Coordinates of C-alpha atoms in Angstrom, one line a residue:
M1 CA 122.3 141.2 66.8
I2 CA 124.2 141.1 63.7
K3 CA 127.2 141.8 65.0
T4 CA 126.2 138.7 68.0
V5 CA 126.3 135.6 65.5
T6 CA 130.2 135.9 64.3
T7 CA 131.2 137.8 67.5
D8 CA 130.3 137.1 70.7
N9 CA 132.1 135.3 73.3
S10 CA 129.4 132.3 74.1
S11 CA 128.2 129.8 72.2
N12 CA 125.0 130.5 73.2
V13 CA 124.6 133.7 72.3
R14 CA 126.3 133.6 69.3
G15 CA 123.0 130.4 68.8
A16 CA 120.6 132.9 70.2
A17 CA 121.2 136.0 68.4
A18 CA 121.6 133.1 64.9
E19 CA 118.2 131.6 65.6
T20 CA 116.5 135.0 66.4
L21 CA 117.4 136.7 63.2
G22 CA 116.5 133.9 61.4
I23 CA 113.1 135.0 62.8
I24 CA 113.2 138.6 62.5
G25 CA 116.3 139.1 60.0
G26 CA 116.5 140.2 56.4
E27 CA 119.2 140.1 54.3
S28 CA 121.0 141.7 56.0
A29 CA 122.3 139.3 58.7
V30 CA 122.5 136.8 55.1
E31 CA 126.8 136.8 55.7
P32 CA 126.8 137.3 59.0
L33 CA 124.5 134.1 59.2
K34 CA 126.7 132.1 56.3
N35 CA 130.3 133.0 58.5
A36 CA 128.2 131.3 61.8
L37 CA 128.0 128.0 59.0
K38 CA 131.6 127.6 60.3
D39 CA 130.9 127.9 64.3
N40 CA 131.1 123.9 65.5
N41 CA 130.5 124.8 68.9
E42 CA 127.4 123.8 70.9
Y43 CA 124.2 125.4 71.6
Y44 CA 121.9 123.2 73.9
G45 CA 122.0 120.1 72.2
S46 CA 122.5 121.5 68.8
K47 CA 125.1 123.0 67.5
V48 CA 125.6 126.7 66.0
K49 CA 126.3 126.2 62.8
D50 CA 122.8 123.7 62.5
V51 CA 121.0 127.0 63.8
A52 CA 122.4 129.3 61.1
F53 CA 121.2 126.8 58.6
I54 CA 118.2 126.5 59.8
S55 CA 117.9 131.1 60.3
L56 CA 119.1 131.3 56.5
E57 CA 116.7 128.9 55.2
R58 CA 113.5 130.7 57.5
I59 CA 115.1 134.3 55.5
S60 CA 115.3 132.4 52.5
R61 CA 112.0 132.0 52.4
R62 CA 110.8 134.4 54.0
I63 CA 112.9 137.1 51.2
K64 CA 111.3 134.8 48.2
K65 CA 115.7 134.4 47.3
R66 CA 118.1 131.7 47.0
I67 CA 120.8 131.6 49.2
T68 CA 123.9 129.9 47.7
I69 CA 126.3 128.9 50.0
E70 CA 129.7 128.3 48.5
S71 CA 131.9 125.2 50.0
T72 CA 135.3 125.0 50.4

């Protein structure tokens, strides 16, 4: 699931992986989700990067640790 968020050919699969990681993922999902923040492809009326951002917020609350995102 963690690799799928950035490697699958289908944006719907990547988006679903990002969403699922927000529900069940832990710290190991943080870096792949950060990488998914660059994914502008559509995911059911949204963008993969938006779902990844929401998932990072969920993980941050769950692990009670701030996740920083560097801007480039």
